[in-house]
Coordinates of C-alpha atoms in Angstrom, one line a residue:
M121 CA 18.8 2.0 -13.2
I122 CA 17.1 -1.1 -14.7
K123 CA 17.0 -2.6 -11.2
I124 CA 15.1 0.4 -9.9
A125 CA 12.7 0.4 -12.8
A126 CA 12.0 -3.3 -12.3
A127 CA 11.5 -2.8 -8.6
Y128 CA 9.1 0.1 -9.2
L129 CA 7.2 -1.6 -11.9
G130 CA 6.9 -4.9 -10.0
T131 CA 5.8 -3.0 -6.9
A132 CA 3.3 -0.8 -8.8
L133 CA 1.6 -3.5 -10.8
T134 CA 1.2 -5.7 -7.8
M135 CA -0.2 -2.9 -5.6
L136 CA -2.6 -1.6 -8.3
A137 CA -3.9 -5.1 -9.0
L138 CA -4.4 -5.9 -5.3
D139 CA -5.9 -2.6 -4.4
A140 CA -8.3 -2.7 -7.4
V141 CA -9.7 -6.1 -6.1
W142 CA -9.7 -4.8 -2.5
L143 CA -11.5 -1.6 -3.2
T144 CA -14.1 -3.1 -5.5
Q145 CA -14.9 -6.0 -3.2
M146 CA -14.6 -4.3 0.2
S147 CA -16.0 -0.9 -0.4
P148 CA -19.7 -2.0 -0.5
R149 CA -19.1 -4.5 2.3
V150 CA -16.9 -2.6 4.8
Y151 CA -16.5 1.1 3.9
Q152 CA -19.9 2.1 2.6
P153 CA -21.9 0.9 5.6
R154 CA -19.5 2.6 8.1
I155 CA -18.4 5.8 6.4
G156 CA -20.6 5.9 3.3
E157 CA -21.6 9.5 3.9
L158 CA -17.9 10.6 3.7
L159 CA -17.2 8.8 0.4
A160 CA -17.3 10.5 -2.9
E161 CA -19.6 8.9 -5.5
K162 CA -16.6 8.5 -7.8
P163 CA -12.9 8.7 -6.8
S164 CA -11.0 11.6 -8.2
L165 CA -8.3 10.3 -10.5
P166 CA -5.5 13.0 -10.1
P167 CA -5.0 12.5 -6.3
A168 CA -5.3 8.7 -6.7
V169 CA -2.6 8.7 -9.3
A170 CA -0.4 11.0 -7.2
F171 CA -0.9 8.7 -4.2
Y172 CA 0.1 5.5 -6.1
L173 CA 3.2 7.2 -7.7
L174 CA 4.4 8.5 -4.4
Y175 CA 3.5 5.5 -2.3
V176 CA 5.2 3.1 -4.6
A177 CA 8.3 5.3 -4.7
G178 CA 8.3 5.2 -0.9
I179 CA 8.1 1.4 -0.9
V180 CA 11.0 1.1 -3.3
V181 CA 13.2 3.6 -1.6
L182 CA 12.5 2.6 2.0
A183 CA 12.1 -1.2 1.7
V184 CA 13.1 -2.7 -1.7
L185 CA 16.4 -0.9 -2.4
P186 CA 17.8 -1.3 1.1
A187 CA 16.9 -5.0 1.0
L188 CA 18.6 -5.4 -2.4
R189 CA 21.8 -3.6 -1.1
E190 CA 22.1 -5.0 2.4
G191 CA 19.8 -7.6 3.7
G192 CA 17.6 -9.7 1.5
W193 CA 14.2 -11.0 2.2
R194 CA 14.1 -10.6 6.0
R195 CA 15.0 -6.9 5.8
L196 CA 12.5 -6.4 3.0
L197 CA 9.6 -7.9 4.9
V198 CA 10.3 -6.0 8.1
H199 CA 10.8 -2.6 6.4
A200 CA 7.8 -3.0 4.1
A201 CA 5.5 -4.2 6.9
V202 CA 6.5 -1.3 9.1
F203 CA 6.2 1.2 6.3
G204 CA 2.7 0.0 5.4
L205 CA 1.5 -0.1 8.9
V206 CA 2.8 3.4 9.7
A207 CA 1.5 5.0 6.5
Y208 CA -2.0 3.5 6.8
A209 CA -2.1 4.2 10.5
T210 CA -1.2 7.8 9.8
Y211 CA -4.2 8.3 7.6
D212 CA -6.7 6.3 9.6
L213 CA -5.7 7.5 13.1
T214 CA -5.6 11.1 11.9
N215 CA -9.1 10.7 10.5
Q216 CA -10.3 9.0 13.7
A217 CA -8.8 11.9 15.7
T218 CA -10.2 14.7 13.6
M219 CA -13.6 13.6 12.2
K220 CA -16.9 13.4 13.9
T221 CA -17.6 10.0 12.5
W222 CA -14.8 7.5 11.8
S223 CA -15.0 3.9 12.4
T224 CA -12.5 2.1 14.6
T225 CA -13.3 -1.0 12.6
I226 CA -12.2 0.9 9.4
T227 CA -9.0 2.0 11.1
L228 CA -8.1 -1.6 12.2
I229 CA -9.0 -3.1 8.8
D230 CA -7.0 -0.4 6.9
M231 CA -3.9 -0.8 9.1
A232 CA -3.9 -4.5 8.5
W233 CA -4.6 -4.0 4.8
G234 CA -1.8 -1.4 4.5
T235 CA 0.7 -3.8 6.2
F236 CA -0.3 -6.6 3.9
I237 CA -0.5 -4.8 0.5
T238 CA 2.7 -3.0 1.1
T239 CA 4.6 -6.1 2.1
V240 CA 3.3 -8.2 -0.8
S241 CA 3.9 -5.3 -3.3
A242 CA 7.4 -4.8 -2.0
S243 CA 8.1 -8.5 -2.3
A244 CA 7.0 -8.4 -6.0
G245 CA 9.2 -5.4 -6.6
F246 CA 12.1 -7.1 -4.8
A247 CA 11.7 -10.3 -6.8
A248 CA 11.4 -8.3 -10.1
A249 CA 14.6 -6.4 -9.3
R250 CA 16.5 -9.6 -8.4
W251 CA 15.3 -11.3 -11.5
V252 CA 16.6 -8.4 -13.7
L253 CA 19.9 -8.5 -11.8
A254 CA 20.3 -12.2 -12.3
R255 CA 20.0 -11.9 -16.1

């Protein structure tokens, strides 16, 4: 159980830190100019919290724990990258398919970001869980 808690905490803290920097730095530069009319003035906290809780659980269950059980770093990196790409692509490509205005640039940037942040966050969770197991 401690391994799962360490994996979750390491993943969550890393993801929150990276996403906070990303969103504060990139929103005015990338998102606002392209989809500003769609953005809320202030994010709603309950759905944001729900997203992070669920998404981090997905990373841990689908990437970190299988890598701890079976495959190590290579498996972790592949599963995390695929999960991040697919999750962010689902959001962005659905928006692009269903909204009158959605930027292809946003879709491509988000898919790259999702792949990156998920892989780095999963790596932190994996390292935290391995550190706890080694103690």
